[in-house]
């Protein structure tokens, strides 16, 4: 099956739809869920971690740091700007970017479950007016050319 085949996209979406009570869900903090497992910008000494709760907190903070580090490469994001999160997962980066900069974000993802979860997280954080999540395929770009000031595509 080719990656351009919509049946393949449905299979990919089904994989992500099945990930509901996974490590990423356990890592969520303050309504932010990332999908950057295992990527740490600073060395981590796991022998110094006291409990599973401490480990989950540390991993979540490492994920936040990855997003903050990546944001530096986007330049100065102003509140008047609009960004696209291509392959947004459950929306963690979109929510962080919008919260920190005041900009508007649109996230797109193949997984209906992850999009529903991202919408709920945006509502819980009172960001629904500025952050939208759509179920769709970023390879079949459903947006007008030039419709975004920047694109975020972390691990997608």
PDB file of N, CA, C and O in Angstrom, residues 83 85 88 91-99 102-107 118-119 121-123 125-134:
ATOM      1  N   UNK A  83      -0.246  30.303  13.205  1.00  0.00           N
ATOM      2  CA  UNK A  83       0.645  29.175  12.940  1.00  0.00           C
ATOM      3  C   UNK A  83      -0.129  27.901  12.671  1.00  0.00           C
ATOM      4  O   UNK A  83      -1.261  27.737  13.111  1.00  0.00           O
ATOM      5  N   UNK A  85       0.180  23.767  13.131  1.00  0.00           N
ATOM      6  CA  UNK A  85       0.854  22.633  13.762  1.00  0.00           C
ATOM      7  C   UNK A  85       0.513  21.412  12.921  1.00  0.00           C
ATOM      8  O   UNK A  85      -0.569  20.845  13.028  1.00  0.00           O
ATOM      9  N   UNK A  88      -0.382  17.519  14.700  1.00  0.00           N
ATOM     10  CA  UNK A  88      -0.444  18.122  16.040  1.00  0.00           C
ATOM     11  C   UNK A  88      -0.622  17.132  17.180  1.00  0.00           C
ATOM     12  O   UNK A  88      -0.491  17.526  18.339  1.00  0.00           O
ATOM     13  N   UNK A  91      -2.165  18.054  20.655  1.00  0.00           N
ATOM     14  CA  UNK A  91      -2.158  19.515  20.718  1.00  0.00           C
ATOM     15  C   UNK A  91      -1.204  20.197  21.660  1.00  0.00           C
ATOM     16  O   UNK A  91      -1.256  21.415  21.808  1.00  0.00           O
ATOM     17  N   UNK A  92      -0.303  19.469  22.302  1.00  0.00           N
ATOM     18  CA  UNK A  92       0.568  20.073  23.303  1.00  0.00           C
ATOM     19  C   UNK A  92       1.354  21.272  22.803  1.00  0.00           C
ATOM     20  O   UNK A  92       1.356  22.329  23.432  1.00  0.00           O
ATOM     21  N   UNK A  93       2.010  21.124  21.667  1.00  0.00           N
ATOM     22  CA  UNK A  93       2.820  22.235  21.153  1.00  0.00           C
ATOM     23  C   UNK A  93       1.949  23.415  20.742  1.00  0.00           C
ATOM     24  O   UNK A  93       2.304  24.569  21.012  1.00  0.00           O
ATOM     25  N   UNK A  94       0.831  23.160  20.105  1.00  0.00           N
ATOM     26  CA  UNK A  94      -0.072  24.252  19.716  1.00  0.00           C
ATOM     27  C   UNK A  94      -0.504  25.070  20.925  1.00  0.00           C
ATOM     28  O   UNK A  94      -0.505  26.303  20.896  1.00  0.00           O
ATOM     29  N   UNK A  95      -0.880  24.367  21.987  1.00  0.00           N
ATOM     30  CA  UNK A  95      -1.341  25.047  23.191  1.00  0.00           C
ATOM     31  C   UNK A  95      -0.220  25.845  23.847  1.00  0.00           C
ATOM     32  O   UNK A  95      -0.440  26.968  24.290  1.00  0.00           O
ATOM     33  N   UNK A  96       0.985  25.272  23.876  1.00  0.00           N
ATOM     34  CA  UNK A  96       2.113  26.001  24.466  1.00  0.00           C
ATOM     35  C   UNK A  96       2.457  27.237  23.643  1.00  0.00           C
ATOM     36  O   UNK A  96       2.672  28.314  24.203  1.00  0.00           O
ATOM     37  N   UNK A  97       2.516  27.090  22.321  1.00  0.00           N
ATOM     38  CA  UNK A  97       2.886  28.217  21.464  1.00  0.00           C
ATOM     39  C   UNK A  97       1.863  29.340  21.606  1.00  0.00           C
ATOM     40  O   UNK A  97       2.226  30.509  21.767  1.00  0.00           O
ATOM     41  N   UNK A  98       0.584  28.990  21.542  1.00  0.00           N
ATOM     42  CA  UNK A  98      -0.466  30.012  21.669  1.00  0.00           C
ATOM     43  C   UNK A  98      -0.432  30.669  23.048  1.00  0.00           C
ATOM     44  O   UNK A  98      -0.586  31.892  23.160  1.00  0.00           O
ATOM     45  N   UNK A  99      -0.224  29.877  24.090  1.00  0.00           N
ATOM     46  CA  UNK A  99      -0.185  30.424  25.459  1.00  0.00           C
ATOM     47  C   UNK A  99       0.980  31.383  25.647  1.00  0.00           C
ATOM     48  O   UNK A  99       0.836  32.432  26.269  1.00  0.00           O
ATOM     49  N   UNK A 102       0.511  34.366  22.399  1.00  0.00           N
ATOM     50  CA  UNK A 102      -0.749  35.045  22.111  1.00  0.00           C
ATOM     51  C   UNK A 102      -1.215  34.875  20.678  1.00  0.00           C
ATOM     52  O   UNK A 102      -2.252  35.416  20.290  1.00  0.00           O
ATOM     53  N   UNK A 103      -0.487  34.113  19.872  1.00  0.00           N
ATOM     54  CA  UNK A 103      -0.868  33.927  18.465  1.00  0.00           C
ATOM     55  C   UNK A 103      -2.045  32.957  18.347  1.00  0.00           C
ATOM     56  O   UNK A 103      -2.479  32.355  19.319  1.00  0.00           O
ATOM     57  N   UNK A 104      -2.522  32.815  17.130  1.00  0.00           N
ATOM     58  CA  UNK A 104      -3.555  31.827  16.815  1.00  0.00           C
ATOM     59  C   UNK A 104      -2.872  30.604  16.216  1.00  0.00           C
ATOM     60  O   UNK A 104      -1.900  30.735  15.480  1.00  0.00           O
ATOM     61  N   UNK A 105      -3.385  29.418  16.537  1.00  0.00           N
ATOM     62  CA  UNK A 105      -2.827  28.173  16.021  1.00  0.00           C
ATOM     63  C   UNK A 105      -3.938  27.312  15.434  1.00  0.00           C
ATOM     64  O   UNK A 105      -5.064  27.313  15.936  1.00  0.00           O
ATOM     65  N   UNK A 106      -3.599  26.594  14.376  1.00  0.00           N
ATOM     66  CA  UNK A 106      -4.459  25.568  13.812  1.00  0.00           C
ATOM     67  C   UNK A 106      -3.648  24.289  13.775  1.00  0.00           C
ATOM     68  O   UNK A 106      -2.548  24.259  13.226  1.00  0.00           O
ATOM     69  N   UNK A 107      -4.167  23.241  14.391  1.00  0.00           N
ATOM     70  CA  UNK A 107      -3.509  21.941  14.363  1.00  0.00           C
ATOM     71  C   UNK A 107      -4.275  21.005  13.448  1.00  0.00           C
ATOM     72  O   UNK A 107      -5.503  21.046  13.401  1.00  0.00           O
ATOM     73  N   UNK A 118      -7.363  17.031  21.766  1.00  0.00           N
ATOM     74  CA  UNK A 118      -6.736  18.359  21.668  1.00  0.00           C
ATOM     75  C   UNK A 118      -7.785  19.457  21.843  1.00  0.00           C
ATOM     76  O   UNK A 118      -7.538  20.451  22.537  1.00  0.00           O
ATOM     77  N   UNK A 119      -8.952  19.271  21.242  1.00  0.00           N
ATOM     78  CA  UNK A 119     -10.021  20.270  21.401  1.00  0.00           C
ATOM     79  C   UNK A 119     -10.448  20.394  22.863  1.00  0.00           C
ATOM     80  O   UNK A 119     -10.681  21.489  23.362  1.00  0.00           O
ATOM     81  N   UNK A 121      -8.591  19.702  25.483  1.00  0.00           N
ATOM     82  CA  UNK A 121      -7.498  20.359  26.212  1.00  0.00           C
ATOM     83  C   UNK A 121      -7.527  21.875  25.970  1.00  0.00           C
ATOM     84  O   UNK A 121      -7.305  22.655  26.897  1.00  0.00           O
ATOM     85  N   UNK A 122      -7.814  22.284  24.734  1.00  0.00           N
ATOM     86  CA  UNK A 122      -7.908  23.723  24.434  1.00  0.00           C
ATOM     87  C   UNK A 122      -9.062  24.350  25.212  1.00  0.00           C
ATOM     88  O   UNK A 122      -8.916  25.444  25.771  1.00  0.00           O
ATOM     89  N   UNK A 123     -10.187  23.656  25.268  1.00  0.00           N
ATOM     90  CA  UNK A 123     -11.334  24.180  26.017  1.00  0.00           C
ATOM     91  C   UNK A 123     -11.013  24.268  27.509  1.00  0.00           C
ATOM     92  O   UNK A 123     -11.324  25.278  28.157  1.00  0.00           O
ATOM     93  N   UNK A 125      -8.234  24.778  28.863  1.00  0.00           N
ATOM     94  CA  UNK A 125      -7.282  25.873  29.093  1.00  0.00           C
ATOM     95  C   UNK A 125      -7.837  27.221  28.619  1.00  0.00           C
ATOM     96  O   UNK A 125      -7.127  28.205  28.606  1.00  0.00           O
ATOM     97  N   UNK A 126      -9.101  27.217  28.206  1.00  0.00           N
ATOM     98  CA  UNK A 126      -9.775  28.430  27.706  1.00  0.00           C
ATOM     99  C   UNK A 126      -9.030  29.048  26.515  1.00  0.00           C
ATOM    100  O   UNK A 126      -8.882  30.264  26.415  1.00  0.00           O
ATOM    101  N   UNK A 127      -8.584  28.169  25.605  1.00  0.00           N
ATOM    102  CA  UNK A 127      -7.865  28.623  24.409  1.00  0.00           C
ATOM    103  C   UNK A 127      -8.615  28.315  23.117  1.00  0.00           C
ATOM    104  O   UNK A 127      -8.079  28.516  22.032  1.00  0.00           O
ATOM    105  N   UNK A 128      -9.837  27.828  23.215  1.00  0.00           N
ATOM    106  CA  UNK A 128     -10.588  27.420  22.020  1.00  0.00           C
ATOM    107  C   UNK A 128     -10.787  28.548  21.014  1.00  0.00           C
ATOM    108  O   UNK A 128     -10.919  28.294  19.818  1.00  0.00           O
ATOM    109  N   UNK A 129     -10.817  29.790  21.472  1.00  0.00           N
ATOM    110  CA  UNK A 129     -11.008  30.913  20.545  1.00  0.00           C
ATOM    111  C   UNK A 129      -9.755  31.158  19.700  1.00  0.00           C
ATOM    112  O   UNK A 129      -9.852  31.694  18.596  1.00  0.00           O
ATOM    113  N   UNK A 130      -8.600  30.742  20.210  1.00  0.00           N
ATOM    114  CA  UNK A 130      -7.345  30.997  19.485  1.00  0.00           C
ATOM    115  C   UNK A 130      -6.699  29.742  18.912  1.00  0.00           C
ATOM    116  O   UNK A 130      -5.816  29.845  18.064  1.00  0.00           O
ATOM    117  N   UNK A 131      -7.096  28.568  19.386  1.00  0.00           N
ATOM    118  CA  UNK A 131      -6.465  27.332  18.928  1.00  0.00           C
ATOM    119  C   UNK A 131      -7.549  26.394  18.403  1.00  0.00           C
ATOM    120  O   UNK A 131      -8.461  26.010  19.134  1.00  0.00           O
ATOM    121  N   UNK A 132      -7.427  26.028  17.149  1.00  0.00           N
ATOM    122  CA  UNK A 132      -8.385  25.131  16.499  1.00  0.00           C
ATOM    123  C   UNK A 132      -7.675  23.849  16.097  1.00  0.00           C
ATOM    124  O   UNK A 132      -6.508  23.873  15.704  1.00  0.00           O
ATOM    125  N   UNK A 133      -8.389  22.734  16.173  1.00  0.00           N
ATOM    126  CA  UNK A 133      -7.830  21.451  15.773  1.00  0.00           C
ATOM    127  C   UNK A 133      -8.756  20.808  14.750  1.00  0.00           C
ATOM    128  O   UNK A 133      -9.965  20.729  14.964  1.00  0.00           O
ATOM    129  N   UNK A 134      -8.162  20.337  13.665  1.00  0.00           N
ATOM    130  CA  UNK A 134      -8.911  19.742  12.569  1.00  0.00           C
ATOM    131  C   UNK A 134      -8.419  18.342  12.278  1.00  0.00           C
ATOM    132  O   UNK A 134      -7.209  18.091  12.297  1.00  0.00           O
TER     133      UNK A 134
END
